[in-house]
Short mmCIF file of C-alpha atoms and ligand atoms in Angstrom, two decimals:
data_model
loop_
_atom_site.label_atom_id
_atom_site.label_comp_id
_atom_site.label_asym_id
_atom_site.label_seq_id
_atom_site.Cartn_x
_atom_site.Cartn_y
_atom_site.Cartn_z
CA UNK A 508 0.00 0.00 0.00
CA UNK A 509 1.87 3.03 -1.29
CA UNK A 510 1.11 6.73 -0.74
CA UNK A 511 2.48 8.35 -3.88
CA UNK A 512 -0.17 10.89 -4.90
CA UNK A 513 -3.55 12.33 -3.92
CA UNK A 514 -5.10 9.54 -6.00
CA UNK A 515 -4.02 7.07 -3.30
CA UNK A 516 -6.54 8.61 -0.88
CA UNK A 517 -9.71 6.51 -0.89
CA UNK A 518 -11.84 9.23 0.76
CA UNK A 519 -10.32 12.62 1.55
CA UNK A 520 -13.04 13.56 4.05
CA UNK A 521 -12.59 10.27 5.96
CA UNK A 522 -8.80 10.62 6.03
CA UNK A 523 -9.08 14.23 7.27
CA UNK A 524 -11.53 13.15 9.99
CA UNK A 525 -9.18 10.35 11.06
CA UNK A 526 -6.19 12.71 11.08
CA UNK A 527 -8.07 15.16 13.28
CA UNK A 528 -8.90 12.31 15.68
CA UNK A 529 -5.19 11.37 15.77
CA UNK A 530 -4.39 15.01 16.53
CA UNK A 531 -6.65 14.67 19.61
CA UNK A 532 -5.06 11.35 20.71
CA UNK A 533 -1.68 11.10 18.97
CA UNK A 534 -0.39 8.15 21.04
CA UNK A 535 -3.52 5.97 20.80
CA UNK A 536 -2.04 3.61 18.18
CA UNK A 537 1.48 3.17 19.61
CA UNK A 538 1.05 -0.63 19.46
CA UNK A 539 0.73 -0.56 15.65
CA UNK A 540 4.34 0.49 15.08
CA UNK A 541 5.97 -1.72 17.72
CA UNK A 542 9.04 -3.42 16.20
CA UNK A 543 8.43 -1.61 12.89
CA UNK A 544 10.90 0.78 11.25
CA UNK A 545 10.52 3.57 8.71
CA UNK A 546 13.53 4.58 6.63
CA UNK A 547 13.41 8.16 5.28
CA UNK A 548 15.58 8.87 2.25
CA UNK A 549 16.23 12.53 1.44
CA UNK A 550 17.68 13.43 -1.94
CA UNK A 551 16.85 17.11 -1.16
CA UNK A 552 16.73 19.35 1.94
CA UNK A 553 13.80 19.40 4.34
CA UNK A 554 12.76 20.77 7.72
CA UNK A 555 9.03 20.06 8.07
CA UNK A 556 8.74 16.81 6.14
CA UNK A 557 11.72 15.24 7.85
CA UNK A 558 10.76 16.14 11.41
CA UNK A 559 6.99 15.75 11.12
CA UNK A 560 7.28 12.30 9.51
CA UNK A 561 9.69 11.19 12.24
CA UNK A 562 7.30 12.59 14.86
CA UNK A 563 4.36 10.78 13.23
CA UNK A 564 6.31 7.51 13.18
CA UNK A 565 7.32 7.95 16.83
CA UNK A 566 3.70 8.68 17.79
CA UNK A 567 2.83 5.31 16.24
CA UNK A 568 5.59 3.55 18.19
CA UNK A 569 7.90 3.08 15.18
CA UNK A 570 11.68 3.27 14.95
CA UNK A 571 13.04 5.75 12.40
CA UNK A 572 16.16 5.77 10.22
CA UNK A 573 17.02 8.86 8.16
CA UNK A 574 19.56 9.09 5.35
CA UNK A 575 20.55 12.21 3.39
CA UNK A 576 20.99 10.17 0.23
CA UNK A 577 22.40 12.94 -1.96
CA UNK A 578 25.29 13.52 0.46
CA UNK A 579 25.73 10.12 2.11
CA UNK A 580 24.54 7.52 -0.40
CA UNK A 581 26.02 6.20 -3.63
CA UNK A 582 24.92 7.97 -6.82
CA UNK A 583 22.07 5.81 -8.17
CA UNK A 584 21.40 4.59 -11.70
CA UNK A 585 17.73 4.20 -12.70
CA UNK A 586 17.89 3.02 -16.33
CA UNK A 587 17.75 -0.69 -17.10
CA UNK A 588 20.53 -2.22 -19.17
CA UNK A 589 22.95 0.69 -18.71
CA UNK A 590 26.70 0.15 -18.85
CA UNK A 591 27.58 1.78 -15.54
CA UNK A 592 31.05 3.02 -16.46
CA UNK A 593 30.35 6.68 -15.65
CA UNK A 594 29.45 8.47 -12.38
CA UNK A 595 26.70 6.18 -11.04
CA UNK A 596 27.88 3.59 -8.50
CA UNK A 597 24.76 1.61 -7.63
CA UNK A 598 21.52 0.65 -9.38
CA UNK A 599 18.19 1.43 -7.72
CA UNK A 600 17.39 -2.28 -8.21
CA UNK A 601 19.90 -3.30 -5.53
CA UNK A 602 19.49 -0.18 -3.38
CA UNK A 603 15.70 -0.55 -3.05
CA UNK A 604 15.91 -4.30 -2.36
CA UNK A 605 18.67 -3.84 0.24
CA UNK A 606 16.90 -0.96 2.05
CA UNK A 607 13.66 -3.02 2.09
CA UNK A 608 15.45 -5.62 4.24
CA UNK A 609 16.18 -3.01 6.92
CA UNK A 610 12.74 -1.43 7.30
CA UNK A 611 8.97 -1.86 6.91
CA UNK A 612 8.17 1.44 5.12
CA UNK A 613 10.36 3.68 2.94
CA UNK A 614 9.81 7.45 2.61
CA UNK A 615 11.43 9.23 -0.34
CA UNK A 616 12.01 12.91 -1.13
CA UNK A 617 13.32 13.57 -4.65
CA UNK A 618 12.55 16.94 -6.24
CA UNK A 619 12.18 17.79 -9.90
CA UNK A 620 15.45 18.79 -11.62
CA UNK A 621 13.48 21.38 -13.65
CA UNK A 622 15.69 20.99 -16.74
CA UNK A 623 14.06 18.01 -18.50
CA UNK A 624 10.27 17.90 -18.29
CA UNK A 625 9.82 14.31 -19.44
CA UNK A 626 12.55 13.11 -17.07
CA UNK A 627 10.79 14.87 -14.17
CA UNK A 628 7.37 13.59 -15.24
CA UNK A 629 8.73 10.02 -15.25
CA UNK A 630 9.32 10.22 -11.46
CA UNK A 631 12.30 7.93 -11.89
CA UNK A 632 13.39 7.96 -8.23
CA UNK A 633 9.94 7.35 -6.75
CA UNK A 634 8.98 4.84 -9.44
CA UNK A 635 12.37 3.13 -9.25
CA UNK A 636 11.88 2.48 -5.55
CA UNK A 637 8.23 1.55 -6.13
CA UNK A 638 9.29 -1.03 -8.70
CA UNK A 639 12.07 -2.71 -6.72
CA UNK A 640 11.24 -2.16 -3.03
CA UNK A 641 9.33 -4.92 -1.25
CA UNK A 642 7.82 -2.59 1.38
CA UNK A 643 5.27 0.28 1.12
CA UNK A 644 6.53 3.68 -0.12
CA UNK A 645 5.56 7.18 1.07
CA UNK A 646 6.12 10.19 -1.18
CA UNK A 647 7.86 12.90 0.87
CA UNK A 648 7.71 15.24 -2.21
CA UNK A 649 8.58 14.05 -5.65
CA UNK A 650 9.02 15.77 -9.02
CA UNK A 651 5.28 16.00 -9.58
CA UNK A 652 3.57 15.97 -6.19
CA UNK A 653 3.70 16.61 -2.47
CA UNK A 654 0.68 14.63 -1.22
CA UNK A 655 1.62 14.80 2.48
CA UNK A 656 1.60 18.61 2.28
CA UNK A 657 -1.76 18.62 0.48
CA UNK A 658 -3.27 16.25 3.05
CA UNK A 659 -2.04 18.52 5.86
CA UNK A 660 -3.54 21.48 4.00
CA UNK A 661 -6.87 19.66 3.75
CA UNK A 662 -6.77 19.14 7.53
CA UNK A 663 -6.05 22.86 8.09
CA UNK A 664 -8.81 23.91 5.69
CA UNK A 665 -11.31 21.66 7.46
CA UNK A 666 -10.36 23.11 10.86
CA UNK A 667 -11.01 26.66 9.65
CA UNK A 668 -14.13 26.10 7.54
CA UNK A 669 -17.52 26.52 9.19
CA UNK A 670 -19.91 23.57 8.87
CA UNK A 671 -22.16 23.63 5.78
CA UNK A 672 -20.18 26.53 4.25
CA UNK A 673 -18.71 26.15 0.74
CA UNK A 674 -15.52 28.23 1.04
CA UNK A 675 -13.82 30.18 -1.73
CA UNK A 676 -10.21 29.00 -1.89
CA UNK A 677 -7.65 30.78 -4.07
CA UNK A 678 -4.29 29.31 -5.07
CA UNK A 679 -2.15 32.34 -5.89
CA UNK A 680 1.25 32.31 -7.58
CA UNK A 681 3.68 34.80 -6.01
CA UNK A 682 7.15 35.94 -7.12
CA UNK A 683 10.39 34.18 -6.18
CA UNK A 684 13.99 34.68 -7.36
CA UNK A 685 14.66 30.96 -7.94
CA UNK A 686 13.00 28.38 -10.18
CA UNK A 687 10.80 26.25 -7.92
CA UNK A 688 9.05 22.93 -8.67
CA UNK A 689 5.33 22.47 -9.31
CA UNK A 690 4.83 19.65 -6.79
CA UNK A 691 3.12 21.59 -3.97
CA UNK A 692 0.81 23.45 -6.34
CA UNK A 693 -0.02 20.25 -8.26
CA UNK A 694 -1.04 18.31 -5.17
CA UNK A 695 -2.94 21.28 -3.74
CA UNK A 696 -4.94 21.50 -6.99
CA UNK A 697 -5.68 17.75 -6.96
CA UNK A 698 -6.72 18.01 -3.30
CA UNK A 699 -9.04 20.97 -4.00
CA UNK A 700 -10.66 19.06 -6.85
CA UNK A 701 -11.80 16.55 -4.21
CA UNK A 702 -13.35 19.30 -2.04
CA UNK A 703 -16.74 21.00 -2.05
CA UNK A 704 -15.29 24.49 -2.58
CA UNK A 705 -15.26 27.41 -5.00
CA UNK A 706 -11.66 26.95 -6.16
CA UNK A 707 -9.74 29.48 -8.26
CA UNK A 708 -6.11 29.46 -9.44
CA UNK A 709 -4.51 32.83 -10.17
CA UNK A 710 -1.12 33.48 -11.79
CA UNK A 711 0.44 35.63 -14.51
CA UNK A 712 0.08 34.37 -18.07
CA UNK A 713 2.79 31.83 -18.84
CA UNK A 714 2.63 30.20 -15.41
CA UNK A 715 -0.15 27.72 -16.27
CA UNK A 716 0.35 24.43 -14.44
CA UNK A 717 0.16 21.07 -16.23
CA UNK A 718 -3.31 20.97 -17.86
CA UNK A 719 -3.55 17.25 -17.03
CA UNK A 720 -3.57 18.35 -13.39
CA UNK A 721 -5.61 21.57 -13.49
CA UNK A 722 -8.25 19.94 -15.75
CA UNK A 723 -11.37 22.11 -15.47
CA UNK A 724 -10.27 24.09 -12.38
CA UNK A 725 -10.97 27.83 -12.87
CA UNK A 726 -8.01 30.08 -13.76
CA UNK A 727 -8.27 33.86 -13.24
CA UNK A 728 -5.34 35.94 -14.52
CA UNK A 729 -6.44 39.04 -12.55
CA UNK A 730 -5.15 38.38 -9.00
CA UNK A 731 -7.24 41.15 -7.39
CA UNK A 732 -10.41 39.83 -9.03
CA UNK A 733 -9.57 36.30 -7.84
CA UNK A 734 -9.12 37.52 -4.25
CA UNK A 735 -12.59 39.09 -4.05
CA UNK A 736 -14.77 37.15 -1.60
CA UNK A 737 -12.04 34.58 -0.85
CA UNK A 738 -12.02 32.70 2.47
CA UNK A 739 -8.53 31.22 2.02
CA UNK A 740 -5.51 32.49 0.09
CA UNK A 741 -3.01 29.68 -0.50
CA UNK A 742 0.20 31.17 -1.87
CA UNK A 743 3.00 29.37 -3.67
CA UNK A 744 5.60 30.15 -6.27
CA UNK A 745 6.26 27.76 -9.13
CA UNK A 746 8.33 28.02 -12.29
CA UNK A 747 6.85 27.91 -15.79
CA UNK A 748 5.57 24.51 -16.94
CA UNK A 749 5.31 25.54 -20.60
CA UNK A 750 8.84 27.10 -20.71
CA UNK A 751 9.86 24.27 -18.45
CA UNK A 752 11.61 25.29 -15.23
CA UNK A 753 12.10 28.92 -16.30
CA UNK A 754 11.47 32.03 -14.17
CA UNK A 755 9.63 34.11 -16.77
CA UNK A 756 8.49 36.83 -14.35
CA UNK A 757 9.31 38.00 -10.84
CA UNK A 758 6.61 40.66 -10.95
CA UNK A 759 6.61 42.08 -7.36
CA UNK A 760 3.03 43.29 -7.78
CA UNK A 761 1.98 39.62 -7.23
CA UNK A 762 3.44 39.62 -3.68
CA UNK A 763 0.78 39.06 -0.98
CA UNK A 764 0.21 42.23 1.06
CA UNK A 765 -2.38 43.28 3.63
CA UNK A 766 -3.88 45.56 0.97
CA UNK A 767 -4.57 42.47 -1.15
CA UNK A 768 -5.86 40.44 1.79
CA UNK A 769 -8.31 43.32 2.46
CA UNK A 770 -9.99 42.49 -0.88
CA UNK A 771 -11.04 39.10 0.50
CA UNK A 772 -13.79 37.91 2.80
CA UNK A 773 -11.40 38.14 5.79
CA UNK A 774 -9.41 35.28 4.26
CA UNK A 775 -6.91 33.12 6.10
CA UNK A 776 -3.40 33.06 4.62
CA UNK A 777 -1.75 29.73 3.87
CA UNK A 778 1.71 28.71 2.65
CA UNK A 779 3.52 25.36 2.90
CA UNK A 780 6.83 26.97 4.06
CA UNK A 781 9.67 27.69 3.73
CA UNK A 782 8.71 31.17 2.53
CA UNK A 783 10.78 34.21 1.56
CA UNK A 784 9.53 37.19 3.55
CA UNK A 785 8.75 40.38 1.65
CA UNK A 786 9.29 38.58 -1.66
CA UNK A 787 6.40 36.08 -1.63
CA UNK A 788 4.43 37.64 1.25
CA UNK A 789 4.80 40.75 3.35
CA UNK A 790 5.65 40.46 7.07
CA UNK A 791 2.33 42.09 7.97
CA UNK A 792 0.41 39.10 6.52
CA UNK A 793 2.76 36.33 7.64
CA UNK A 794 2.89 37.67 11.21
CA UNK A 795 -0.77 38.70 11.26
CA UNK A 796 -3.76 36.94 12.85
CA UNK A 797 -4.96 35.48 9.54
CA UNK A 798 -1.79 33.47 8.97
CA UNK A 799 -2.20 29.68 9.31
CA UNK A 800 1.33 28.72 8.28
CA UNK A 801 2.47 27.40 11.68
CA UNK A 802 -0.72 25.36 12.09
CA UNK A 803 -0.23 23.95 8.57
CA UNK A 804 3.25 22.80 9.56
CA UNK A 805 1.84 21.27 12.77
CA UNK A 806 -0.71 19.33 10.74
CA UNK A 807 2.08 17.75 8.71
CA UNK A 808 2.51 15.33 11.66
CA UNK A 809 -1.11 14.17 11.56
CA UNK A 810 -1.16 13.92 7.77
CA UNK A 811 1.89 11.65 7.94
CA UNK A 812 0.44 9.79 10.90
CA UNK A 813 -2.81 8.87 9.15
CA UNK A 814 -0.85 7.63 6.11
CA UNK A 815 1.60 5.58 8.21
CA UNK A 816 -1.24 4.21 10.33
CA UNK A 817 -2.95 2.88 7.19
CA UNK A 818 0.29 1.35 5.97
CA UNK A 819 0.92 -0.28 9.36
CA UNK A 820 -2.62 -1.68 9.38
CA UNK A 821 -1.98 -3.07 5.89
CA UNK A 822 1.26 -4.72 7.10
CA UNK A 823 -0.59 -6.11 10.12
CA UNK A 824 -3.16 -7.72 7.79
CA UNK A 825 -0.35 -9.24 5.70
CA UNK A 826 1.12 -10.82 8.84
CA UNK A 827 -2.14 -12.60 9.69
N1 LIG B 47 6.60 22.18 3.25
C1 LIG B 47 7.65 21.33 3.27
O1 LIG B 47 7.62 20.25 2.66
O2 LIG B 47 8.69 21.75 4.04
P1 LIG B 47 10.16 21.11 4.02
O3 LIG B 47 10.67 21.29 2.59
O4 LIG B 47 10.95 21.89 5.02
O5 LIG B 47 10.06 19.66 4.33
#
């Protein structure tokens, strides 16, 4: 039972409910993880994902092993039939099978390279481990998606949405000096498509996300128009998908300010973090009462915990 994308969630509302129950009693299922180990492999940096997934595993009674693969592991080959006479020392075939002997679940973080779209879309690291590992896999952010972040965001949205209200949720691009991946935005879009909400994506022309992901989600190129009546502003930068991995605009007028938030219906501000202050969002918003960013990060634990709980229950069934 893998957790690779939002499509691996059977029922978002049930998973959110279960995560909120775990938040109320985080140690209730300690027995599930007894004598089980999760191995977290990081090919890229992390603060929240690394610590919240370890915390979730510990809450479930699991042991954790963490490896910064890019710095400490051998350079991996992913192609079949390659003559490995260049820089790659080990094939994912052996690596995944060996790691599977040491743990019960593997978590993998491997970002998009943002230079070769088809290479990124192939998710070679995640799919390589999926193909050769003999234990369940958790996506800790891959080239295309960040489903643990989106599940945490769904928890946060549910906590701040009044019962029987259909909220207006806006995903707004904001400027950034570096080319950033599409993973967070992609999974947020897929998560919102599973919600009963008025969902709008706003970005400058040229920053359209993959149409296979946005499908029929509404796009509004006028940010101020999109903000009108919004209950939640979810902000994220991403690079161009069409001009793949390029920063085609750093237009500072797209930065989130209090003036912009005042156009909304008293909206809450959301961002996955890390965030560049006064580039993506002004201090006044990030430090203000409408900011949910710290609560979002807190909910990363319960998102990971509900996923790991389901994987542990699956392993328990296999053992019967
Ligand atoms: N939001 C998020 O995934 O944070 P980290 O990159 O610090 O893990």
